[in-house]
mmCIF file of C-alpha atoms in Angstrom:
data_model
loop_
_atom_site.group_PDB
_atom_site.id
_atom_site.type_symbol
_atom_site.label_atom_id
_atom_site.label_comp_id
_atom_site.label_asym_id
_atom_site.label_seq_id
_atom_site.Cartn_x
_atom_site.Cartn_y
_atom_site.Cartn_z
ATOM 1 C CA UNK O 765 -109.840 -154.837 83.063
ATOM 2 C CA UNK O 766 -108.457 -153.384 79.790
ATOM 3 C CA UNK O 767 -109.691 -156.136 76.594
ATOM 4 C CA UNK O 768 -108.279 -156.283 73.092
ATOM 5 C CA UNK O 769 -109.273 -158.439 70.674
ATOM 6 C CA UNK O 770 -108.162 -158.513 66.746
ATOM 7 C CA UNK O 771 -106.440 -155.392 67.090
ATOM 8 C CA UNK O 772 -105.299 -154.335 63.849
ATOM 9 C CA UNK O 773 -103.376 -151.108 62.647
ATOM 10 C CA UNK O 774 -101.715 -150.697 58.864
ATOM 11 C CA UNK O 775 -99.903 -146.921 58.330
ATOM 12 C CA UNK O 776 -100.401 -145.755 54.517
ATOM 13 C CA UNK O 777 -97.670 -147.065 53.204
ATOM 14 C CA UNK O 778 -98.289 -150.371 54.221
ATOM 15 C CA UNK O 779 -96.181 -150.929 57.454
ATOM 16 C CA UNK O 780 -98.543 -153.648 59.793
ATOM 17 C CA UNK O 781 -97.647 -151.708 63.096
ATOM 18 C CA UNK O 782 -100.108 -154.251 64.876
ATOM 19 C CA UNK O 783 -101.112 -157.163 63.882
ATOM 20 C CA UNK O 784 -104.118 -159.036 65.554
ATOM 21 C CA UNK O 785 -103.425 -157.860 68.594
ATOM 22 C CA UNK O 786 -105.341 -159.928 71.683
ATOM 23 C CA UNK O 787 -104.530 -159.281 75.355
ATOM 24 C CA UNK O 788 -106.357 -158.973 78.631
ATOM 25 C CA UNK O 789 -105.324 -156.981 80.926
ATOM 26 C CA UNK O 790 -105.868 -156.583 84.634
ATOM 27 C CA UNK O 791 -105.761 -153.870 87.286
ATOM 28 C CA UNK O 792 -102.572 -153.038 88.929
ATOM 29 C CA UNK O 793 -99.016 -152.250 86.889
ATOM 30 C CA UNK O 794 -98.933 -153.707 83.455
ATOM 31 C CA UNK O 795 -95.573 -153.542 81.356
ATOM 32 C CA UNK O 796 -95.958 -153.876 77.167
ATOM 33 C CA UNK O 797 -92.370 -154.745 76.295
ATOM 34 C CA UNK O 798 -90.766 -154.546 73.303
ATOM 35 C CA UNK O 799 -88.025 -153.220 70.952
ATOM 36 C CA UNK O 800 -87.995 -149.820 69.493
ATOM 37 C CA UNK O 801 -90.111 -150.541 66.337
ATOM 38 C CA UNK O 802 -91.827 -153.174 67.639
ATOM 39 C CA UNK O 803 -95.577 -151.357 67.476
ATOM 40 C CA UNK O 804 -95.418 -150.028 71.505
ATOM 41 C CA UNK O 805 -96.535 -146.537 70.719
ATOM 42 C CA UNK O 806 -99.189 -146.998 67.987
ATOM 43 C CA UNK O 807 -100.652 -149.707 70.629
ATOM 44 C CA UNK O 808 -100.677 -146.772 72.743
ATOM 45 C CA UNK O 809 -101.961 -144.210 70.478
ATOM 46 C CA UNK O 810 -105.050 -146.558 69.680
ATOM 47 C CA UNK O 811 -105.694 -147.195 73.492
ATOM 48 C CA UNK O 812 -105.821 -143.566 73.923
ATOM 49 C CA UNK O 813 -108.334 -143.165 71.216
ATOM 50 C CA UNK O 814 -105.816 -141.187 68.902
ATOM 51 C CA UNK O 815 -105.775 -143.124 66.225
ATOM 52 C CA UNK O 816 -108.063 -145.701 64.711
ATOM 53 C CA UNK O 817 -107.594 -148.912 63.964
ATOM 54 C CA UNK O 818 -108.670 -150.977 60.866
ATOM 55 C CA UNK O 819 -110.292 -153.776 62.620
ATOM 56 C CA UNK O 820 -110.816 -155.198 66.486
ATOM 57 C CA UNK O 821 -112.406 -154.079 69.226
ATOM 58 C CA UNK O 822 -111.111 -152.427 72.574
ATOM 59 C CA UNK O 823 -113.266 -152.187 76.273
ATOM 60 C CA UNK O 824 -112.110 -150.572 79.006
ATOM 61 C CA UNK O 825 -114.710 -152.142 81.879
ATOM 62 C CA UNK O 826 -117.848 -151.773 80.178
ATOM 63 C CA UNK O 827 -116.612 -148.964 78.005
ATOM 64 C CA UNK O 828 -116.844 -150.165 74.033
ATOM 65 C CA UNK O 829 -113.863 -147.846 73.876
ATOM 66 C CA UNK O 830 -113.563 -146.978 69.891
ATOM 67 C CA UNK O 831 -117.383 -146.064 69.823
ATOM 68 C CA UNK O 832 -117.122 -143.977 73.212
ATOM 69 C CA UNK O 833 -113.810 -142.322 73.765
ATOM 70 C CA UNK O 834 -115.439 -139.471 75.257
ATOM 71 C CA UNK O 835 -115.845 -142.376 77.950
ATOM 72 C CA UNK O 836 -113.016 -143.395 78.153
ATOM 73 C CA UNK O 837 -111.086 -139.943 78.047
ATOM 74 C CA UNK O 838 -112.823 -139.509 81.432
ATOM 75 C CA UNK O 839 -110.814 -141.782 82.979
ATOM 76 C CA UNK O 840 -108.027 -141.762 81.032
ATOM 77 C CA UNK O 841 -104.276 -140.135 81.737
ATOM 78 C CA UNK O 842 -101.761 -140.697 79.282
ATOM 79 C CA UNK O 843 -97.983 -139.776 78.786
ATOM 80 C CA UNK O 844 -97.132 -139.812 74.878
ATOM 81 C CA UNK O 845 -93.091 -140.377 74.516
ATOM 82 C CA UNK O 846 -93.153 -137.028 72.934
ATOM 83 C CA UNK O 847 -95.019 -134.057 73.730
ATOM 84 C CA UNK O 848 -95.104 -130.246 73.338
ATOM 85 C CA UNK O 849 -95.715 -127.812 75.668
ATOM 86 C CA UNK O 850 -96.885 -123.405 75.413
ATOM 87 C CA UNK O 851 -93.977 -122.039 74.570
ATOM 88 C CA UNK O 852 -94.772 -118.913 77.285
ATOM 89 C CA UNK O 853 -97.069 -120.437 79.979
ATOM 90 C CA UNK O 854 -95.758 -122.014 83.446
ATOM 91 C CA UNK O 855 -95.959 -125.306 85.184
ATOM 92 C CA UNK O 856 -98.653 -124.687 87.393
ATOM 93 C CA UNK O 857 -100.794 -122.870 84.543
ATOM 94 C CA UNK O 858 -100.114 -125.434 82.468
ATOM 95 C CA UNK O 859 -101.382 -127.623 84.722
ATOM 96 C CA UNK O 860 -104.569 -125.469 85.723
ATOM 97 C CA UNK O 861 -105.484 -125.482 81.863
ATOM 98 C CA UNK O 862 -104.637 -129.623 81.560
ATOM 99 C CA UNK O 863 -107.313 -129.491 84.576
ATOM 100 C CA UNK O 864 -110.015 -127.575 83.099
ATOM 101 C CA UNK O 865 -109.362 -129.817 79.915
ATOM 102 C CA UNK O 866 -109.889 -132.900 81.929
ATOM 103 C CA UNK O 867 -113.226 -131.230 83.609
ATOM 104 C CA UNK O 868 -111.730 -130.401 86.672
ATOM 105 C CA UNK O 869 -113.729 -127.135 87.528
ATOM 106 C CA UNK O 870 -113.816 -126.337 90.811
ATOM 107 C CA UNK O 871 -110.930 -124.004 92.106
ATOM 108 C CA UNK O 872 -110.335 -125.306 95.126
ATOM 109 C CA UNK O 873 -109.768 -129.185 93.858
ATOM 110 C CA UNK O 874 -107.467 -127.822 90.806
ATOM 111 C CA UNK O 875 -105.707 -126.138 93.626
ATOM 112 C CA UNK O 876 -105.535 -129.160 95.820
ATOM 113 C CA UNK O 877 -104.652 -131.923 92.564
ATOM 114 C CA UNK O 878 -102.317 -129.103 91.272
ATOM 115 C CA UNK O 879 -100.281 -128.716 94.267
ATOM 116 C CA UNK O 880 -99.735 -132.234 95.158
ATOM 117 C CA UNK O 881 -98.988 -133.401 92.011
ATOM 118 C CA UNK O 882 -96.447 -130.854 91.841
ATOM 119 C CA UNK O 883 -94.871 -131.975 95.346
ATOM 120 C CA UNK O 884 -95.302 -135.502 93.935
ATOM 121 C CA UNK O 885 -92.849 -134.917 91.124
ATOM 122 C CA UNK O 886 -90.716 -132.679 93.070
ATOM 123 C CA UNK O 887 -91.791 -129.829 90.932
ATOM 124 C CA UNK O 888 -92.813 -127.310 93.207
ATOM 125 C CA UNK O 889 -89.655 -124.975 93.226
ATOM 126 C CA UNK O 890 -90.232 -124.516 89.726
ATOM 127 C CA UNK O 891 -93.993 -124.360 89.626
ATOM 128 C CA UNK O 892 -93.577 -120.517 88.432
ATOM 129 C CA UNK O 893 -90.885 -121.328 85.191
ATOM 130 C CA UNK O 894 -92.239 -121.995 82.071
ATOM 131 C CA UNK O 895 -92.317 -125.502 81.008
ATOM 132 C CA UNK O 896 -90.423 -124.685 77.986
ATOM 133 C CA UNK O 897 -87.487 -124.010 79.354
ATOM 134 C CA UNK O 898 -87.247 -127.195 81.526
ATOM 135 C CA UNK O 899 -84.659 -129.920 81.021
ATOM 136 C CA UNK O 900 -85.590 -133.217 79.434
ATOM 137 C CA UNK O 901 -86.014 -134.882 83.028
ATOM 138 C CA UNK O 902 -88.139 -132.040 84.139
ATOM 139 C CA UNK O 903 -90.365 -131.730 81.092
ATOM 140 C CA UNK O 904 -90.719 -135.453 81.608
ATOM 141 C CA UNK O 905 -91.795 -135.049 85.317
ATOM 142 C CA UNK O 906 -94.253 -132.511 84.158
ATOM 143 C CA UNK O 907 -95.723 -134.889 81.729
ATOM 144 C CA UNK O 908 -96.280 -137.481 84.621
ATOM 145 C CA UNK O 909 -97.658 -134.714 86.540
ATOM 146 C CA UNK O 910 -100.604 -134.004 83.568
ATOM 147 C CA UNK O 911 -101.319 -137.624 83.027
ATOM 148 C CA UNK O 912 -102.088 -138.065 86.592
ATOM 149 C CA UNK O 913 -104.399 -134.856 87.013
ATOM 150 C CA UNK O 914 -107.847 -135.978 87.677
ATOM 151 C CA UNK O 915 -106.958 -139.704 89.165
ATOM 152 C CA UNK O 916 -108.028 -141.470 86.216
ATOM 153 C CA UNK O 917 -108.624 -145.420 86.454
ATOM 154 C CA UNK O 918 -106.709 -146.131 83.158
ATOM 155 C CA UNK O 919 -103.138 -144.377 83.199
ATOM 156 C CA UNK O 920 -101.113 -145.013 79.899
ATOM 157 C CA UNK O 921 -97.582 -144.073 80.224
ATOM 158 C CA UNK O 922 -95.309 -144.183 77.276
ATOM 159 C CA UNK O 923 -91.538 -144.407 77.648
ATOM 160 C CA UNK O 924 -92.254 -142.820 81.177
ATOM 161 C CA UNK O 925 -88.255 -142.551 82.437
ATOM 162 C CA UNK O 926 -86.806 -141.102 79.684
ATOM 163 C CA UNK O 927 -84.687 -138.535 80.957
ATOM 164 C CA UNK O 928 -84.794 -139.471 84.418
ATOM 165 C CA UNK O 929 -81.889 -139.598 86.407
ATOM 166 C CA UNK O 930 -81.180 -142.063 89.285
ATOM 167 C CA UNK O 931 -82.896 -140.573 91.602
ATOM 168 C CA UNK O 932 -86.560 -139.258 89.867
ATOM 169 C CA UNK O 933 -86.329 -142.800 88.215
ATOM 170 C CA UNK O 934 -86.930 -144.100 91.336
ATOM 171 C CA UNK O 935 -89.026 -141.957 92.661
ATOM 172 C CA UNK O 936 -91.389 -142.165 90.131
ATOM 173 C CA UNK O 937 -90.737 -145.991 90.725
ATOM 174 C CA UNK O 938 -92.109 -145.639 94.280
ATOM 175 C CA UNK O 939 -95.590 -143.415 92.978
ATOM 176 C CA UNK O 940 -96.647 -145.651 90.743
ATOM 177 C CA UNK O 941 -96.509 -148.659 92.845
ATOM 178 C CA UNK O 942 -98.477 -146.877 95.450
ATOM 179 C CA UNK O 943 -100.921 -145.787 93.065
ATOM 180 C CA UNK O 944 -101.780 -149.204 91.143
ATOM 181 C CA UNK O 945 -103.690 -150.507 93.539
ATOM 182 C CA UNK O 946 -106.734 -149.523 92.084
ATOM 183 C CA UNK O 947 -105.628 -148.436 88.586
ATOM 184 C CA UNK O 948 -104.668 -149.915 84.902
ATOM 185 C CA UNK O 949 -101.383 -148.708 84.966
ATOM 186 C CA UNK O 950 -99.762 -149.645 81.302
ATOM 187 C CA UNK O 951 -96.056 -149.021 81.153
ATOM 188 C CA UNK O 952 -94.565 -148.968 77.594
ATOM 189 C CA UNK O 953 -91.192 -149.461 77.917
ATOM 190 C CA UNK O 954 -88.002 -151.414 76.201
ATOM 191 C CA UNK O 955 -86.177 -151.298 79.714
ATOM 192 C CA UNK O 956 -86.692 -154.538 81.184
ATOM 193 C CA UNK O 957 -85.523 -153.435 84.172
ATOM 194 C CA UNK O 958 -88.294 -151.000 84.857
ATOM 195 C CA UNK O 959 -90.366 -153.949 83.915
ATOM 196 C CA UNK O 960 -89.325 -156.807 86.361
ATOM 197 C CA UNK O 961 -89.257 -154.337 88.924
ATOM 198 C CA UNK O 962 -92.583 -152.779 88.714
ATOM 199 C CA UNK O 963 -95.260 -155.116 86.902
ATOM 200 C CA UNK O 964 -96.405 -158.439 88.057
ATOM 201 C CA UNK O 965 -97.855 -158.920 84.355
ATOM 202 C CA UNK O 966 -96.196 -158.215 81.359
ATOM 203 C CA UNK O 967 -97.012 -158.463 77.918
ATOM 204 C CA UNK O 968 -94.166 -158.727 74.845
ATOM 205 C CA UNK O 969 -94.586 -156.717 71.582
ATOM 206 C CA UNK O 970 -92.868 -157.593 68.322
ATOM 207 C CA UNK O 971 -93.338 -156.635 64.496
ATOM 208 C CA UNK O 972 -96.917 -155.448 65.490
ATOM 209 C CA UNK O 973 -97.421 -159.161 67.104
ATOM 210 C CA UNK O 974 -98.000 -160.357 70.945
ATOM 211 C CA UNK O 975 -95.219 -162.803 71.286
ATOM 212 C CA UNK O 976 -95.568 -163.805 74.786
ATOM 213 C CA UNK O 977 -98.351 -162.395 77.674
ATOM 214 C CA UNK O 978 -98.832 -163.595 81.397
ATOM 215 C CA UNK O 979 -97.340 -163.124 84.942
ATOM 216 C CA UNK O 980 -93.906 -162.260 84.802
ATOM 217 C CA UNK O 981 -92.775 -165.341 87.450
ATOM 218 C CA UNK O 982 -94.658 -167.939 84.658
ATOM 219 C CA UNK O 983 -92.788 -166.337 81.638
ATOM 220 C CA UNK O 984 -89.552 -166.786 83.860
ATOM 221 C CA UNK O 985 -90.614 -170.082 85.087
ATOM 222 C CA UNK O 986 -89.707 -172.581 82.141
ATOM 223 C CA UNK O 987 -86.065 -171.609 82.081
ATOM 224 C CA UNK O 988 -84.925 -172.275 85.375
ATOM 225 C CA UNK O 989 -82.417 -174.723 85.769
ATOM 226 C CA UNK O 990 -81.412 -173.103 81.783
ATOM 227 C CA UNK O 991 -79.816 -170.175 82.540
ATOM 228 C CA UNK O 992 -75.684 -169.776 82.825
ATOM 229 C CA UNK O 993 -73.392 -167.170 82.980
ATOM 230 C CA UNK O 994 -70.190 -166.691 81.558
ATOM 231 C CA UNK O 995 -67.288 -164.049 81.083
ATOM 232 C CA UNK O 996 -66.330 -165.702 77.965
ATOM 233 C CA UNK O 997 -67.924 -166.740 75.105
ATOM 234 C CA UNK O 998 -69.161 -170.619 74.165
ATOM 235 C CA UNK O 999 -67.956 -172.379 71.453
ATOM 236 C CA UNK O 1000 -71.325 -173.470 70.525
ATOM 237 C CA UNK O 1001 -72.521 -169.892 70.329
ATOM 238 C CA UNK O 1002 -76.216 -170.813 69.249
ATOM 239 C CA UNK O 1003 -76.415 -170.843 73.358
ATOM 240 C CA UNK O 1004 -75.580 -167.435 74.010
ATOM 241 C CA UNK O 1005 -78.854 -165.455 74.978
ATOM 242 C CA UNK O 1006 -77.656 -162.121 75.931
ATOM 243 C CA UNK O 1007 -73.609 -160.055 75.666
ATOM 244 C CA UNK O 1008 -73.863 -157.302 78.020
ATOM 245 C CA UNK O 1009 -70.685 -155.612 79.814
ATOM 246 C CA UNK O 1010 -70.047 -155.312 83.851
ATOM 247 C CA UNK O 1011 -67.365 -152.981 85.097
ATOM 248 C CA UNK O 1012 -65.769 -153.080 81.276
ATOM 249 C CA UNK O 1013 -65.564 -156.701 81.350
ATOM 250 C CA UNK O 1014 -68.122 -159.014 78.982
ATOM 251 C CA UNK O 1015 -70.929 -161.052 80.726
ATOM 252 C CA UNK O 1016 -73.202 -163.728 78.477
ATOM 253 C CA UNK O 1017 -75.928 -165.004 79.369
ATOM 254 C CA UNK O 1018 -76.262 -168.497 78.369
ATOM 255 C CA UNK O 1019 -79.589 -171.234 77.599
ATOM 256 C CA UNK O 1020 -78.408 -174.521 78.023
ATOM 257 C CA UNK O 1021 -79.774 -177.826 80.033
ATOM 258 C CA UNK O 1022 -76.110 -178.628 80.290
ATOM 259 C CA UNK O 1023 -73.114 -176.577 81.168
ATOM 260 C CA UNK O 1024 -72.260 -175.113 78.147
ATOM 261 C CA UNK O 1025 -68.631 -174.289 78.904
ATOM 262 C CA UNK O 1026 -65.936 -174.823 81.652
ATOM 263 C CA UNK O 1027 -66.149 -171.287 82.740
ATOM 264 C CA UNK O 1028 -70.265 -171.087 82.718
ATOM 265 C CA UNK O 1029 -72.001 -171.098 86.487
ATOM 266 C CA UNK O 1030 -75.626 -171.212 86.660
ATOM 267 C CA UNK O 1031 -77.473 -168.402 87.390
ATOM 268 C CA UNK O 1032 -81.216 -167.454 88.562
ATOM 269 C CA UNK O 1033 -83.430 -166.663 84.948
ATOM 270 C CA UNK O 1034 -84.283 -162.941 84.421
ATOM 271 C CA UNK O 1035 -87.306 -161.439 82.468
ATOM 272 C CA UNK O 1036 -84.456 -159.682 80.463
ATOM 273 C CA UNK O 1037 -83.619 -163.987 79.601
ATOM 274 C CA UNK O 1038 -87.100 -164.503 78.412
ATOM 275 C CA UNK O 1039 -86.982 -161.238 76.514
ATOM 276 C CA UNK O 1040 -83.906 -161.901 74.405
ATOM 277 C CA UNK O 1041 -85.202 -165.401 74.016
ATOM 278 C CA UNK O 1042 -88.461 -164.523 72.727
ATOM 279 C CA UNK O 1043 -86.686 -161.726 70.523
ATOM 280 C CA UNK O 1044 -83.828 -163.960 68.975
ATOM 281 C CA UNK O 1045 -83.025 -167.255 70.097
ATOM 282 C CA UNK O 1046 -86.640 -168.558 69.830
ATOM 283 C CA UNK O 1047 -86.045 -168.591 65.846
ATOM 284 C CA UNK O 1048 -83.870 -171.433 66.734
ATOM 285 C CA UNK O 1049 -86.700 -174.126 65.972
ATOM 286 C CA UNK O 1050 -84.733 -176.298 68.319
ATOM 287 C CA UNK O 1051 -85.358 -173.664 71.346
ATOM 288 C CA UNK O 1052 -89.024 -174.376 72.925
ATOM 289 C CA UNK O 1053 -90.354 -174.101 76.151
#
């Protein structure tokens, strides 16, 4: 179990990134979801010992994380939303030297690690090619590749389908289910799809602040029965959750205890409803739960 308590992080010029931050977190597929902004990636950046915060404290197990992050490194992979790579050196060495970096010493296991990891992120045709020259979905499936070398218990991943098409989105879908079961997986992400799909717990980020943590069936849970659809919009548009379009054609997403227009049907609630709600409509001091 990742814990965080009073978690507090204030740039130079005096942005509050995060602002007592308190969550517990347990094994299995976590998603921290937020807006761009909102404080994902220097929540990140802390967990992975990279920065520092100003106050709070952070354990990982029984790992006092901000006065042992050689610890914690140990079992630690992490995908940053951005990262460079050796201009000159090729997937598979860059992945020998991430090994070697991660303690990984014996040839035969970076060989091993190496080659499945590569087979694992359908890399392996282009083991050879230097990393620099990949596209943005490869270099991102390279990235995955590093943060998974050594089968660390604590697996931070930033942003992790950016770039992905279709097909490696769900692919990579499929790995890290498979992989949770004994792993912290946190998934940073502001696609609530990737969310509800893959994480059983979820935890919402805003202005540096925790808005809303739990299981993602008891964030959903108080507004069923609330929850409409329509193709056109309210009158009363202080109901109107979400606007989205399907097949060109507009689609809100409506809170209401009553039908809130002719044309409105009711509809199962989404995490995506509880998101905009917590994001928006929750200003509304008239909106609780």
């Amino acid at each position: 179990m990742l814990s965080i308590n009073n978690l507090c992080v204030t740039y130079a010029d005096g942005t509050q990134a995060l602002r007592d931050i308190n969550l517990q977190l347990p094994t299995g597929m976590v998603g921290l979801l937020g807006p761009n902004g909102a404080g994902k990636s220097t929540l990140m950046r802390t967990l992975a010992c990279l920065q520092t915060p100003d106050k709070g404290q952070i354990h990982f197990g029984d790992i006092d994380t901000l006065k042992q992050p050689m610890a914690l490194r140990s079992q630690l992979g992490y995908l940053p939303q951005y990262f460079g790579v050796y201009p000159h050196m090729s997937c598979y060495a860059m992945l020998l030297h991430m090994a070697i970096l991660k303690g990984i010493n014996d040839k035969a296991q970076q060989q091993q690690q190496i080659e499945t990891l590569l087979e694992l992120t359908n890399l392996s045709s282009v083991a050879n090619k230097n990393v620099a020259t990949f596209s943005g979905g490869m270099r991102q499936r390279f990235g995955i590749a590093q943060a998974l070398l050594g089968d660390p218990h604590l697996l931070i991943m930033d942003e992790p389908t950016a770039g992905l098409d279709p097909a490696e989105r769900e692919r990579l879908h499929a790995l890290l289910v498979n992989i949770s079961k004994d792993k912290l997986i946190l998934l940073s992400t502001h696609i609530v799809e990737d969310i509800e799909n893959l994480c059983p717990f979820v935890a919402l980020i805003n202005t540096g602040r925790i808005v809303e943590s739990g299981k993602v069936q008891s964030l959903i849970a108080p507004l069923q029965g609330r929850i409409w659809q329509s193709p056109v919009r309210p009158a009363d548009s202080s109901t109107v959750l979400s606007e989205s379009y399907r097949f060109g054609l507009p689609v809100y997403r409506l809170l209401s205890e009553l039908q809130p227009c002719d044309e409105a049907i009711p509809v199962v609630a989404s995490l995506q409803d509880r998101y905009f709600f917590e994001l928006s409509h929750k200003a509304n001091a008239n909106d609780v739960l």
